Tab-separated table of C-alpha atoms in Angstrom:
chain	number	residue	atom	x	y	z
A	105	MET	CA	5.186	105.378	65.300
A	106	THR	CA	2.379	102.840	65.471
A	107	MET	CA	1.625	103.635	61.843
A	108	ALA	CA	5.163	102.612	60.893
A	109	LEU	CA	5.022	99.424	62.954
A	110	SER	CA	1.735	98.368	61.340
A	111	ASN	CA	3.374	98.453	57.913
A	112	PRO	CA	2.666	95.161	56.091
A	113	VAL	CA	6.046	95.309	54.353
A	114	LEU	CA	7.752	95.546	57.742
A	115	THR	CA	5.768	92.556	59.019
A	116	LYS	CA	6.604	90.474	55.948
A	117	GLU	CA	10.292	91.417	56.015
A	118	MET	CA	10.684	90.653	59.726
A	119	ARG	CA	8.961	87.302	59.353
A	120	SER	CA	11.167	86.331	56.428
A	121	ARG	CA	14.323	87.514	58.237
A	122	LEU	CA	13.538	85.664	61.448
A	123	ARG	CA	12.217	82.490	59.844
A	124	GLY	CA	14.861	82.160	57.174
A	125	ALA	CA	18.167	80.394	57.484
A	126	LYS	CA	20.121	83.488	56.430
A	127	GLY	CA	18.941	85.456	59.474
A	128	LEU	CA	19.815	82.582	61.766
A	129	TRP	CA	23.300	82.271	60.285
A	130	VAL	CA	23.891	86.020	60.604
A	131	GLN	CA	22.875	85.912	64.270
A	132	ALA	CA	25.014	82.852	64.943
A	133	ALA	CA	28.076	84.287	63.196
A	134	TYR	CA	27.668	87.628	64.971
A	135	LEU	CA	27.472	86.003	68.388
A	136	LEU	CA	30.277	83.575	67.621
A	137	ILE	CA	32.676	86.357	66.636
A	138	LEU	CA	31.836	88.440	69.697
A	139	SER	CA	31.994	85.386	71.977
A	140	ILE	CA	35.455	84.487	70.706
A	141	ILE	CA	36.674	88.031	71.332
A	142	VAL	CA	35.252	88.226	74.871
A	143	SER	CA	36.348	84.681	75.755
A	144	PHE	CA	39.879	85.301	74.556
A	145	MET	CA	40.162	88.525	76.548
A	146	TYR	CA	38.654	86.990	79.691
A	147	LEU	CA	40.801	83.853	79.540
A	148	THR	CA	43.915	85.935	78.925
A	149	TRP	CA	43.115	87.991	81.995
A	150	ALA	CA	42.265	84.935	84.103
A	151	LEU	CA	45.456	83.101	83.168
A	152	ARG	CA	47.703	86.096	83.752
A	153	HIS	CA	46.047	87.610	86.789
A	154	GLY	CA	43.953	84.921	88.355
A	155	GLY	CA	44.818	85.927	91.873
A	156	PRO	CA	47.337	87.606	94.115
A	157	ALA	CA	50.927	86.878	93.195
A	158	PRO	CA	54.151	87.591	95.067
A	159	THR	CA	55.814	90.842	94.014
A	160	PRO	CA	59.384	92.017	94.644
A	161	THR	CA	58.129	94.183	97.539
A	162	GLY	CA	56.154	91.400	99.178
A	163	TYR	CA	52.749	89.908	98.627
A	164	GLY	CA	50.230	91.819	96.585
A	165	TYR	CA	48.501	92.014	93.267
A	166	SER	CA	50.867	93.406	90.642
A	167	GLY	CA	48.736	93.265	87.463
A	168	PRO	CA	45.776	95.262	86.287
A	169	LYS	CA	42.755	95.280	88.526
A	170	ALA	CA	39.663	93.296	87.557
A	171	TRP	CA	37.666	96.469	86.976
A	172	GLU	CA	40.301	97.736	84.534
A	173	THR	CA	39.982	94.486	82.600
A	174	GLY	CA	36.186	94.830	82.718
A	175	GLN	CA	36.468	98.284	81.175
A	176	LEU	CA	38.846	96.988	78.520
A	177	ILE	CA	36.536	94.103	77.619
A	178	PHE	CA	33.604	96.537	77.410
A	179	ARG	CA	35.505	98.923	75.142
A	180	VAL	CA	36.750	96.185	72.827
A	181	LEU	CA	33.280	94.620	72.701
A	182	SER	CA	31.739	97.993	71.846
A	183	VAL	CA	34.206	98.619	69.026
A	184	ALA	CA	33.787	95.080	67.694
A	185	GLN	CA	30.018	95.482	67.677
A	186	ALA	CA	30.264	98.807	65.856
A	187	VAL	CA	32.521	97.273	63.204
A	188	LEU	CA	30.284	94.217	62.760
A	189	ILE	CA	27.117	96.333	62.550
A	190	ALA	CA	28.819	98.618	60.041
A	191	LEU	CA	29.616	95.570	57.902
A	192	ILE	CA	26.285	93.768	58.311
A	193	ALA	CA	23.851	96.693	57.960
A	194	PRO	CA	24.639	97.584	54.336
A	195	ALA	CA	24.508	93.931	53.348
A	196	LEU	CA	21.018	93.609	54.811
A	197	THR	CA	19.590	96.856	53.466
A	198	CYS	CA	21.005	97.152	49.972
A	199	GLY	CA	19.604	93.906	48.673
A	200	THR	CA	16.021	94.203	49.856
A	201	LEU	CA	14.552	96.153	46.946
A	202	SER	CA	16.777	94.532	44.354
A	203	LEU	CA	15.666	91.131	45.649
A	204	GLU	CA	12.049	92.145	44.989
A	205	ARG	CA	12.992	93.074	41.444
A	206	GLU	CA	14.970	89.849	40.997
A	207	ARG	CA	12.041	87.736	42.194
A	208	GLN	CA	9.788	89.802	39.920
A	209	THR	CA	7.528	90.755	42.828
A	210	LEU	CA	8.312	94.477	42.815
A	211	ASP	CA	5.547	95.213	40.288
A	212	PHE	CA	3.007	93.432	42.482
A	213	LEU	CA	4.247	95.356	45.502
A	214	LEU	CA	3.934	98.666	43.683
A	215	MET	CA	0.352	97.834	42.648
A	216	THR	CA	-0.754	97.595	46.286
A	217	PRO	CA	-2.271	100.669	47.965
A	218	LEU	CA	1.036	101.217	49.766
A	219	THR	CA	3.055	104.253	48.749
A	220	ALA	CA	6.643	103.924	47.618
A	221	VAL	CA	7.743	105.708	50.785
A	222	SER	CA	5.958	103.198	53.021
A	223	ILE	CA	7.507	100.298	51.091
A	224	VAL	CA	11.023	101.674	51.489
A	225	LEU	CA	10.324	102.667	55.102
A	226	GLY	CA	9.097	99.160	55.919
A	227	LYS	CA	12.201	97.567	54.466
A	228	LEU	CA	14.488	100.055	56.218
A	229	LEU	CA	12.752	99.606	59.572
A	230	SER	CA	13.040	95.831	59.278
A	231	ALA	CA	16.792	96.194	58.817
A	232	PHE	CA	17.015	98.534	61.832
A	233	LEU	CA	14.972	96.170	63.977
A	234	PHE	CA	17.187	93.262	62.966
A	235	MET	CA	20.262	95.301	63.941
A	236	GLY	CA	18.554	96.026	67.259
A	237	LEU	CA	18.000	92.302	67.698
A	238	LEU	CA	21.693	91.654	67.111
A	239	LEU	CA	22.623	94.272	69.695
A	240	THR	CA	20.165	92.773	72.172
A	241	LEU	CA	21.618	89.313	71.607
A	242	SER	CA	25.042	90.598	72.646
A	243	LEU	CA	23.884	91.896	76.054
A	244	PRO	CA	24.879	88.688	77.887
A	245	LEU	CA	28.416	89.133	76.574
A	246	ALA	CA	28.495	92.656	77.971
A	247	SER	CA	27.591	91.206	81.357
A	248	VAL	CA	31.145	89.859	81.626
A	249	SER	CA	32.321	93.440	82.074
A	250	PHE	CA	29.746	93.829	84.877
A	251	LEU	CA	31.108	90.655	86.458
A	252	LEU	CA	34.569	92.175	86.536
A	253	GLY	CA	33.302	95.665	87.384
A	254	GLY	CA	34.295	99.046	86.058
A	255	VAL	CA	31.245	99.595	83.844
A	256	SER	CA	28.062	101.286	84.971
A	257	PRO	CA	24.587	100.630	83.572
A	258	GLY	CA	24.556	104.201	82.251
A	259	GLU	CA	27.647	103.518	80.168
A	260	LEU	CA	26.066	100.368	78.796
A	261	VAL	CA	22.868	102.206	77.821
A	262	GLY	CA	24.913	105.034	76.308
A	263	VAL	CA	26.948	102.702	74.129
A	264	TYR	CA	23.996	100.627	73.028
């Protein structure tokens, strides 16, 4: 594993992804979309079921419990993340080698002592690490479901 992480192609790709404007815009758009989804669901719940309301049988809470809403937010957030990752991952991985060819740097890369497998592995690992970064950035949004309850840390680890 340390051999894969010491790959110079991986280092170069991660630096260019994290320093470039494209990586920043992808992160911002990803978080914005997920934040809108979670905010909309939380505000909908808060406006509808902000507290105990009178029911026909007397006083009591007639809507869904907070933990049920926490579970719903967690499920919707998980599905939204899966859809966004499924859309973003191919866009990040498919263009890496073709970009080298377009910039006419692929020949120089192939002349290095690196094997073709290590070049492709470095580019693939950089895409996976960037996807991991996106998932890590969304952890504070998942904390809303912890605030409302109904989700255990084991479920969170399992989904992530």
